[in-house]
PDB file of C-alpha atoms in Angstrom:
ATOM      1  CA  THR A  34      16.479   2.118   7.045  1.00 50.00           C
ATOM      2  CA  GLN A  35      13.361   4.333   6.166  1.00 55.00           C
ATOM      3  CA  LEU A  36      13.716   5.762   3.035  1.00 81.00           C
ATOM      4  CA  LEU A  37      10.280   7.685   3.201  1.00 91.00           C
ATOM      5  CA  GLU A  38       9.924   9.750   6.490  1.00 93.00           C
ATOM      6  CA  GLN A  39       6.167  10.372   7.254  1.00 95.00           C
ATOM      7  CA  SER A  40       5.085  12.870   9.906  1.00 95.00           C
ATOM      8  CA  PRO A  41       2.969  13.052  11.827  1.00 96.00           C
ATOM      9  CA  GLN A  42       2.253   9.349  12.407  1.00 94.00           C
ATOM     10  CA  PHE A  43      -0.769  10.429  14.362  1.00 96.00           C
ATOM     11  CA  LEU A  44      -3.104  13.430  14.609  1.00 96.00           C
ATOM     12  CA  SER A  45      -6.291  14.075  16.557  1.00 97.00           C
ATOM     13  CA  ILE A  46      -7.986  17.116  15.480  1.00 97.00           C
ATOM     14  CA  GLN A  47     -11.573  18.852  15.752  1.00 97.00           C
ATOM     15  CA  GLU A  48     -13.898  19.241  12.677  1.00 97.00           C
ATOM     16  CA  GLY A  49     -13.057  22.363  10.715  1.00 97.00           C
ATOM     17  CA  GLU A  50      -9.236  22.502  11.414  1.00 97.00           C
ATOM     18  CA  ASN A  51      -6.537  22.133   9.026  1.00 97.00           C
ATOM     19  CA  LEU A  52      -3.439  19.795   8.897  1.00 97.00           C
ATOM     20  CA  THR A  53      -0.382  19.474   6.718  1.00 98.00           C
ATOM     21  CA  VAL A  54       1.146  15.615   6.362  1.00 98.00           C
ATOM     22  CA  TYR A  55       4.505  15.629   5.230  1.00 97.00           C
ATOM     23  CA  CYS A  56       6.677  12.898   3.695  1.00 97.00           C
ATOM     24  CA  ASN A  57      10.493  13.244   3.391  1.00 95.00           C
ATOM     25  CA  SER A  58      13.631  11.545   1.910  1.00 94.00           C
ATOM     26  CA  SER A  59      16.932  12.105   0.606  1.00 91.00           C
ATOM     27  CA  SER A  60      16.064   9.923  -2.424  1.00 90.00           C
ATOM     28  CA  VAL A  61      14.599  11.274  -5.718  1.00 91.00           C
ATOM     29  CA  PHE A  62      11.512   9.373  -6.813  1.00 90.00           C
ATOM     30  CA  SER A  63      10.065   9.305 -10.135  1.00 89.00           C
ATOM     31  CA  SER A  64       6.700  10.193  -8.788  1.00 90.00           C
ATOM     32  CA  LEU A  65       5.044  10.316  -5.438  1.00 93.00           C
ATOM     33  CA  GLN A  66       1.441   8.746  -4.335  1.00 94.00           C
ATOM     34  CA  TRP A  67      -0.784   9.272  -1.511  1.00 96.00           C
ATOM     35  CA  TYR A  68      -3.394   6.860  -0.684  1.00 95.00           C
ATOM     36  CA  ARG A  69      -5.906   6.639   1.967  1.00 96.00           C
ATOM     37  CA  GLN A  70      -6.964   3.596   3.719  1.00 94.00           C
ATOM     38  CA  GLU A  71      -9.792   2.417   5.821  1.00 92.00           C
ATOM     39  CA  PRO A  72      -9.688  -0.012   8.668  1.00 89.00           C
ATOM     40  CA  GLY A  73      -9.783  -3.511   6.861  1.00 90.00           C
ATOM     41  CA  GLU A  74      -9.504  -2.164   3.240  1.00 92.00           C
ATOM     42  CA  GLY A  75      -6.978  -1.706   0.891  1.00 93.00           C
ATOM     43  CA  PRO A  76      -5.269   1.565   0.216  1.00 94.00           C
ATOM     44  CA  VAL A  77      -6.988   3.747  -2.288  1.00 92.00           C
ATOM     45  CA  LEU A  78      -5.131   6.183  -4.573  1.00 91.00           C
ATOM     46  CA  LEU A  79      -5.820   9.632  -3.966  1.00 94.00           C
ATOM     47  CA  VAL A  80      -3.337  11.123  -6.290  1.00 94.00           C
ATOM     48  CA  THR A  81       0.065  10.821  -7.950  1.00 91.00           C
ATOM     49  CA  VAL A  82       2.496  13.850  -8.310  1.00 93.00           C
ATOM     50  CA  VAL A  83       5.253  13.319 -10.987  1.00 91.00           C
ATOM     51  CA  THR A  84       6.818  16.671 -11.770  1.00 93.00           C
ATOM     52  CA  GLY A  85       8.892  18.799  -9.348  1.00 94.00           C
ATOM     53  CA  GLY A  86       7.023  21.686  -7.961  1.00 95.00           C
ATOM     54  CA  GLU A  87       3.695  20.034  -9.058  1.00 95.00           C
ATOM     55  CA  VAL A  88       0.503  21.084  -6.938  1.00 97.00           C
ATOM     56  CA  LYS A  89      -2.521  19.082  -7.411  1.00 97.00           C
ATOM     57  CA  LYS A  90      -5.959  19.619  -5.743  1.00 97.00           C
ATOM     58  CA  LEU A  91      -8.362  17.333  -4.847  1.00 95.00           C
ATOM     59  CA  LYS A  92     -11.658  19.091  -3.439  1.00 95.00           C
ATOM     60  CA  ARG A  93     -10.010  20.192   0.090  1.00 97.00           C
ATOM     61  CA  LEU A  94      -6.915  18.233  -0.099  1.00 97.00           C
ATOM     62  CA  THR A  95      -4.287  19.861  -1.467  1.00 98.00           C
ATOM     63  CA  PHE A  96      -0.968  17.630  -2.860  1.00 97.00           C
ATOM     64  CA  GLN A  97       2.559  19.162  -3.618  1.00 97.00           C
ATOM     65  CA  PHE A  98       5.804  17.544  -4.860  1.00 96.00           C
ATOM     66  CA  GLY A  99       9.064  19.237  -3.610  1.00 95.00           C
ATOM     67  CA  ASP A 100      11.127  20.828  -6.649  1.00 95.00           C
ATOM     68  CA  ALA A 101      13.976  18.352  -6.009  1.00 94.00           C
ATOM     69  CA  ARG A 102      11.118  15.168  -6.314  1.00 93.00           C
ATOM     70  CA  LYS A 103      12.412  14.286  -2.749  1.00 93.00           C
ATOM     71  CA  ASP A 104       9.378  15.471  -0.355  1.00 94.00           C
ATOM     72  CA  SER A 105       5.838  15.869  -0.441  1.00 96.00           C
ATOM     73  CA  SER A 106       3.178  17.172   1.286  1.00 97.00           C
ATOM     74  CA  LEU A 107      -0.778  16.688   2.053  1.00 98.00           C
ATOM     75  CA  HIS A 108      -2.421  19.560   3.360  1.00 98.00           C
ATOM     76  CA  ILE A 109      -6.513  19.234   4.110  1.00 98.00           C
ATOM     77  CA  THR A 110      -8.660  22.405   4.748  1.00 98.00           C
ATOM     78  CA  ALA A 111     -11.540  22.339   7.067  1.00 98.00           C
ATOM     79  CA  ALA A 112     -11.180  18.508   8.071  1.00 97.00           C
ATOM     80  CA  GLN A 113     -14.156  16.669   8.214  1.00 97.00           C
ATOM     81  CA  PRO A 114     -15.002  13.380  10.164  1.00 96.00           C
ATOM     82  CA  GLY A 115     -15.358  11.619   7.014  1.00 95.00           C
ATOM     83  CA  ASP A 116     -11.392  12.173   6.222  1.00 96.00           C
ATOM     84  CA  THR A 117     -10.620  10.188   9.312  1.00 96.00           C
ATOM     85  CA  GLY A 118      -8.354   7.225   8.037  1.00 95.00           C
ATOM     86  CA  LEU A 119      -4.902   6.100   7.683  1.00 95.00           C
ATOM     87  CA  TYR A 120      -3.212   8.386   5.006  1.00 97.00           C
ATOM     88  CA  LEU A 121       0.151   6.596   3.345  1.00 96.00           C
ATOM     89  CA  CYS A 122       2.822   8.435   0.893  1.00 96.00           C
ATOM     90  CA  ALA A 123       4.500   6.263  -1.618  1.00 94.00           C
ATOM     91  CA  GLY A 124       7.585   7.024  -3.546  1.00 92.00           C
ATOM     92  CA  ALA A 125       8.046   5.061  -6.694  1.00 88.00           C
ATOM     93  CA  ARG A 126      11.567   3.950  -8.038  1.00 80.00           C
ATOM     94  CA  SER A 127      11.461   4.203 -12.009  1.00 72.00           C
ATOM     95  CA  ASN A 128      13.670   1.623 -12.188  1.00 71.00           C
ATOM     96  CA  THR A 129      12.164  -1.174 -10.575  1.00 75.00           C
ATOM     97  CA  GLY A 130       8.429   0.070 -10.278  1.00 78.00           C
ATOM     98  CA  LYS A 131       8.376  -0.557  -6.698  1.00 87.00           C
ATOM     99  CA  LEU A 132       6.521   1.730  -4.275  1.00 90.00           C
ATOM    100  CA  ILE A 133       8.286   2.697  -0.877  1.00 90.00           C
ATOM    101  CA  PHE A 134       5.884   3.545   1.509  1.00 93.00           C
ATOM    102  CA  GLY A 135       5.999   5.865   4.528  1.00 94.00           C
ATOM    103  CA  GLN A 136       5.066   4.969   8.047  1.00 93.00           C
ATOM    104  CA  GLY A 137       1.576   6.429   7.679  1.00 94.00           C
ATOM    105  CA  THR A 138      -0.268   8.880   9.554  1.00 96.00           C
ATOM    106  CA  THR A 139      -3.393   7.995  11.327  1.00 95.00           C
ATOM    107  CA  LEU A 140      -5.955  10.858  11.330  1.00 96.00           C
ATOM    108  CA  GLN A 141      -8.894  11.298  13.382  1.00 96.00           C
ATOM    109  CA  VAL A 142     -11.159  13.833  12.912  1.00 97.00           C
ATOM    110  CA  LYS A 143     -13.683  14.688  15.798  1.00 97.00           C
ATOM    111  CA  PRO A 144     -16.971  16.051  15.189  1.00 95.00           C
TER     112      PRO A 144
ATOM    113  CA  GLY B1302     -11.577   0.339 -14.066  1.00 65.00           C
ATOM    114  CA  ALA B1303      -8.564  -0.832 -12.554  1.00 83.00           C
ATOM    115  CA  VAL B1304      -9.966  -3.131 -10.000  1.00 91.00           C
ATOM    116  CA  VAL B1305      -8.199  -5.600  -8.016  1.00 95.00           C
ATOM    117  CA  SER B1306      -9.955  -8.336  -6.303  1.00 96.00           C
ATOM    118  CA  GLN B1307      -8.655 -10.702  -3.402  1.00 97.00           C
ATOM    119  CA  HIS B1308      -9.979 -14.141  -2.132  1.00 97.00           C
ATOM    120  CA  PRO B1309     -10.927 -14.676   0.497  1.00 97.00           C
ATOM    121  CA  SER B1310     -11.496 -11.490   2.296  1.00 96.00           C
ATOM    122  CA  TRP B1311     -10.552 -13.331   5.495  1.00 96.00           C
ATOM    123  CA  VAL B1312      -9.452 -16.571   6.822  1.00 97.00           C
ATOM    124  CA  ILE B1313      -8.795 -18.785   9.925  1.00 97.00           C
ATOM    125  CA  CYS B1314      -6.530 -21.669   9.621  1.00 95.00           C
ATOM    126  CA  LYS B1315      -5.052 -24.046  12.114  1.00 96.00           C
ATOM    127  CA  SER B1316      -1.302 -23.776  12.865  1.00 96.00           C
ATOM    128  CA  GLY B1317       1.052 -26.071  10.347  1.00 96.00           C
ATOM    129  CA  THR B1318      -1.779 -25.779   7.473  1.00 96.00           C
ATOM    130  CA  SER B1319      -1.233 -23.741   4.341  1.00 97.00           C
ATOM    131  CA  VAL B1320      -3.244 -21.086   2.846  1.00 97.00           C
ATOM    132  CA  LYS B1321      -3.642 -19.787  -0.503  1.00 97.00           C
ATOM    133  CA  ILE B1322      -4.722 -16.255  -1.221  1.00 97.00           C
ATOM    134  CA  GLU B1323      -5.869 -15.104  -4.702  1.00 97.00           C
ATOM    135  CA  CYS B1324      -5.472 -11.491  -6.383  1.00 96.00           C
ATOM    136  CA  ARG B1325      -6.825 -10.920  -9.838  1.00 95.00           C
ATOM    137  CA  SER B1326      -7.234  -7.877 -11.938  1.00 92.00           C
ATOM    138  CA  LEU B1327     -10.665  -7.586 -13.217  1.00 93.00           C
ATOM    139  CA  ASP B1328     -10.706  -5.428 -16.095  1.00 87.00           C
ATOM    140  CA  PHE B1329      -7.182  -4.929 -17.188  1.00 87.00           C
ATOM    141  CA  GLN B1330      -3.891  -7.241 -17.542  1.00 87.00           C
ATOM    142  CA  ALA B1331      -1.289  -7.268 -14.976  1.00 87.00           C
ATOM    143  CA  THR B1332       2.240  -8.624 -15.919  1.00 85.00           C
ATOM    144  CA  THR B1333       3.608  -7.301 -12.838  1.00 91.00           C
ATOM    145  CA  MET B1334       1.765  -7.425  -9.042  1.00 94.00           C
ATOM    146  CA  PHE B1335       3.042  -6.947  -5.575  1.00 95.00           C
ATOM    147  CA  TRP B1336       2.422  -8.523  -2.177  1.00 97.00           C
ATOM    148  CA  TYR B1337       2.511  -6.488   0.811  1.00 96.00           C
ATOM    149  CA  ARG B1338       2.103  -7.240   4.395  1.00 96.00           C
ATOM    150  CA  GLN B1339       0.585  -4.817   6.752  1.00 94.00           C
ATOM    151  CA  PHE B1340       0.604  -4.936  10.735  1.00 90.00           C
ATOM    152  CA  PRO B1341      -2.383  -3.132  12.789  1.00 86.00           C
ATOM    153  CA  LYS B1342      -1.556   0.525  12.722  1.00 81.00           C
ATOM    154  CA  GLN B1343       1.407   0.080  10.524  1.00 87.00           C
ATOM    155  CA  SER B1344       2.233   0.826   6.803  1.00 91.00           C
ATOM    156  CA  LEU B1345       2.810  -1.862   3.927  1.00 93.00           C
ATOM    157  CA  MET B1346       5.777  -3.928   3.808  1.00 93.00           C
ATOM    158  CA  LEU B1347       6.600  -5.060   0.378  1.00 94.00           C
ATOM    159  CA  MET B1348       6.799  -9.125   0.336  1.00 95.00           C
ATOM    160  CA  ALA B1349       7.569  -9.396  -3.123  1.00 95.00           C
ATOM    161  CA  THR B1350       7.237  -8.733  -6.752  1.00 93.00           C
ATOM    162  CA  SER B1351       5.102 -11.294  -8.823  1.00 91.00           C
ATOM    163  CA  ASN B1352       5.957 -11.218 -12.680  1.00 88.00           C
ATOM    164  CA  GLU B1353       3.535 -13.367 -14.774  1.00 86.00           C
ATOM    165  CA  GLY B1354       5.421 -16.089 -16.392  1.00 84.00           C
ATOM    166  CA  SER B1355       8.536 -16.064 -14.175  1.00 86.00           C
ATOM    167  CA  LYS B1356       9.787 -16.338 -10.819  1.00 89.00           C
ATOM    168  CA  ALA B1357       8.666 -13.877  -8.188  1.00 92.00           C
ATOM    169  CA  THR B1358      11.431 -11.689  -6.638  1.00 93.00           C
ATOM    170  CA  TYR B1359      11.446 -11.640  -2.962  1.00 95.00           C
ATOM    171  CA  GLU B1360      12.571  -8.926  -0.519  1.00 94.00           C
ATOM    172  CA  GLN B1361      15.118  -9.175   1.701  1.00 93.00           C
ATOM    173  CA  GLY B1362      14.154 -11.229   5.031  1.00 93.00           C
ATOM    174  CA  VAL B1363      11.154 -12.936   3.289  1.00 95.00           C
ATOM    175  CA  GLU B1364      11.328 -16.326   3.269  1.00 94.00           C
ATOM    176  CA  LYS B1365      10.879 -18.149  -0.274  1.00 93.00           C
ATOM    177  CA  ASP B1366       9.686 -21.495   0.987  1.00 94.00           C
ATOM    178  CA  LYS B1367       7.145 -19.699   3.368  1.00 96.00           C
ATOM    179  CA  PHE B1368       5.334 -17.667   0.883  1.00 96.00           C
ATOM    180  CA  LEU B1369       4.959 -19.239  -2.453  1.00 96.00           C
ATOM    181  CA  ILE B1370       4.012 -17.168  -5.274  1.00 95.00           C
ATOM    182  CA  ASN B1371       2.547 -17.876  -8.475  1.00 91.00           C
ATOM    183  CA  HIS B1372       1.932 -15.524 -11.662  1.00 90.00           C
ATOM    184  CA  ALA B1373       0.436 -17.985 -14.055  1.00 82.00           C
ATOM    185  CA  SER B1374      -1.809 -15.544 -15.759  1.00 89.00           C
ATOM    186  CA  LEU B1375      -1.957 -12.138 -16.851  1.00 89.00           C
ATOM    187  CA  THR B1376      -4.803 -11.607 -14.241  1.00 91.00           C
ATOM    188  CA  LEU B1377      -4.168 -13.977 -11.543  1.00 93.00           C
ATOM    189  CA  SER B1378      -1.301 -13.993  -8.534  1.00 94.00           C
ATOM    190  CA  THR B1379      -1.531 -16.521  -5.827  1.00 96.00           C
ATOM    191  CA  LEU B1380       0.306 -16.325  -2.431  1.00 97.00           C
ATOM    192  CA  THR B1381       0.433 -19.234  -0.598  1.00 97.00           C
ATOM    193  CA  VAL B1382       1.310 -19.459   3.116  1.00 97.00           C
ATOM    194  CA  THR B1383       2.900 -22.652   3.818  1.00 96.00           C
ATOM    195  CA  SER B1384       2.774 -24.379   7.137  1.00 96.00           C
ATOM    196  CA  ALA B1385       1.240 -21.401   8.905  1.00 96.00           C
ATOM    197  CA  HIS B1386       2.218 -20.107  12.160  1.00 96.00           C
ATOM    198  CA  PRO B1387       0.315 -17.779  14.874  1.00 96.00           C
ATOM    199  CA  GLU B1388       3.121 -15.364  13.770  1.00 95.00           C
ATOM    200  CA  ASP B1389       2.123 -15.224  10.257  1.00 96.00           C
ATOM    201  CA  SER B1390      -1.459 -13.764  11.295  1.00 96.00           C
ATOM    202  CA  SER B1391      -1.648 -10.334   9.268  1.00 96.00           C
ATOM    203  CA  PHE B1392      -3.503  -8.343   6.926  1.00 96.00           C
ATOM    204  CA  TYR B1393      -2.033  -9.222   3.309  1.00 97.00           C
ATOM    205  CA  ILE B1394      -2.677  -7.074   0.296  1.00 97.00           C
ATOM    206  CA  CYS B1395      -1.775  -7.471  -3.240  1.00 97.00           C
ATOM    207  CA  SER B1396      -1.748  -4.743  -6.091  1.00 95.00           C
ATOM    208  CA  ALA B1397      -1.454  -4.752  -9.815  1.00 93.00           C
ATOM    209  CA  ARG B1398       0.984  -2.302 -11.590  1.00 88.00           C
ATOM    210  CA  GLY B1399      -1.421  -0.311 -14.161  1.00 77.00           C
ATOM    211  CA  GLN B1400      -0.392   1.205 -17.448  1.00 73.00           C
ATOM    212  CA  THR B1401       2.046   3.432 -16.017  1.00 71.00           C
ATOM    213  CA  ARG B1402       4.811   2.044 -14.445  1.00 68.00           C
ATOM    214  CA  ASP B1403       4.676   3.810 -10.972  1.00 76.00           C
ATOM    215  CA  THR B1404       0.794   3.326 -10.652  1.00 82.00           C
ATOM    216  CA  GLN B1405      -0.430   0.598  -8.419  1.00 88.00           C
ATOM    217  CA  TYR B1406      -3.958  -0.398  -7.857  1.00 91.00           C
ATOM    218  CA  PHE B1407      -4.365  -2.386  -4.397  1.00 94.00           C
ATOM    219  CA  GLY B1408      -6.858  -5.103  -3.870  1.00 95.00           C
ATOM    220  CA  PRO B1409      -9.003  -4.988  -0.308  1.00 96.00           C
ATOM    221  CA  GLY B1410      -6.921  -7.196   1.246  1.00 96.00           C
ATOM    222  CA  THR B1411      -6.786 -10.659   3.186  1.00 97.00           C
ATOM    223  CA  ARG B1412      -6.890 -11.053   7.001  1.00 96.00           C
ATOM    224  CA  LEU B1413      -5.393 -14.098   8.078  1.00 97.00           C
ATOM    225  CA  THR B1414      -5.589 -15.335  11.490  1.00 96.00           C
ATOM    226  CA  VAL B1415      -3.784 -18.363  12.394  1.00 96.00           C
ATOM    227  CA  LEU B1416      -4.541 -20.098  15.612  1.00 95.00           C
TER     228      LEU B1416
END
């Protein structure tokens, strides 16, 4: 059972376009994290959202945590080829500290 | 800060041999580390939780005798793949829990290829 549904799983867009990646769950998380991973490397933490309704911005990336702390979204404005990579959302369970990962979104931004 | 290293970064071994992968937290102490496995173009799958000074907790379906985990110090956890077979070939990634319970810092991963 996949507890965290991430969509879309693959996305190929042109440079300059906007995109949104979604992570949805029926479970409540104490926090939700977004990572970016390059091929052959480990995931790099982009942001952690903790409070329901929280919005965080990282340059052209906007992260939002749902009011009920069950879902999150990542919006990229004016995507660039350097944004290409695998984006992973991960929900944290406060009782175990474990991270539940979504399936990942492979983003390709064409110049 | 919060740097996690893994060694080796890649390893090729013959079927039937054992391989040890090290995970180190370089600038902080980590009482808890996690081991993940990742197949090409897929997400991370948690294998086990490594706790300093105690036995590791394995996820359902992960063979304890196959994947031996030792967390002997606050900065080092090791994963030993015993009697490796081609189906064990994968990308193994460790993470260390930071000061905030939910935060994990990931190592760069180890590519294991079993011939």
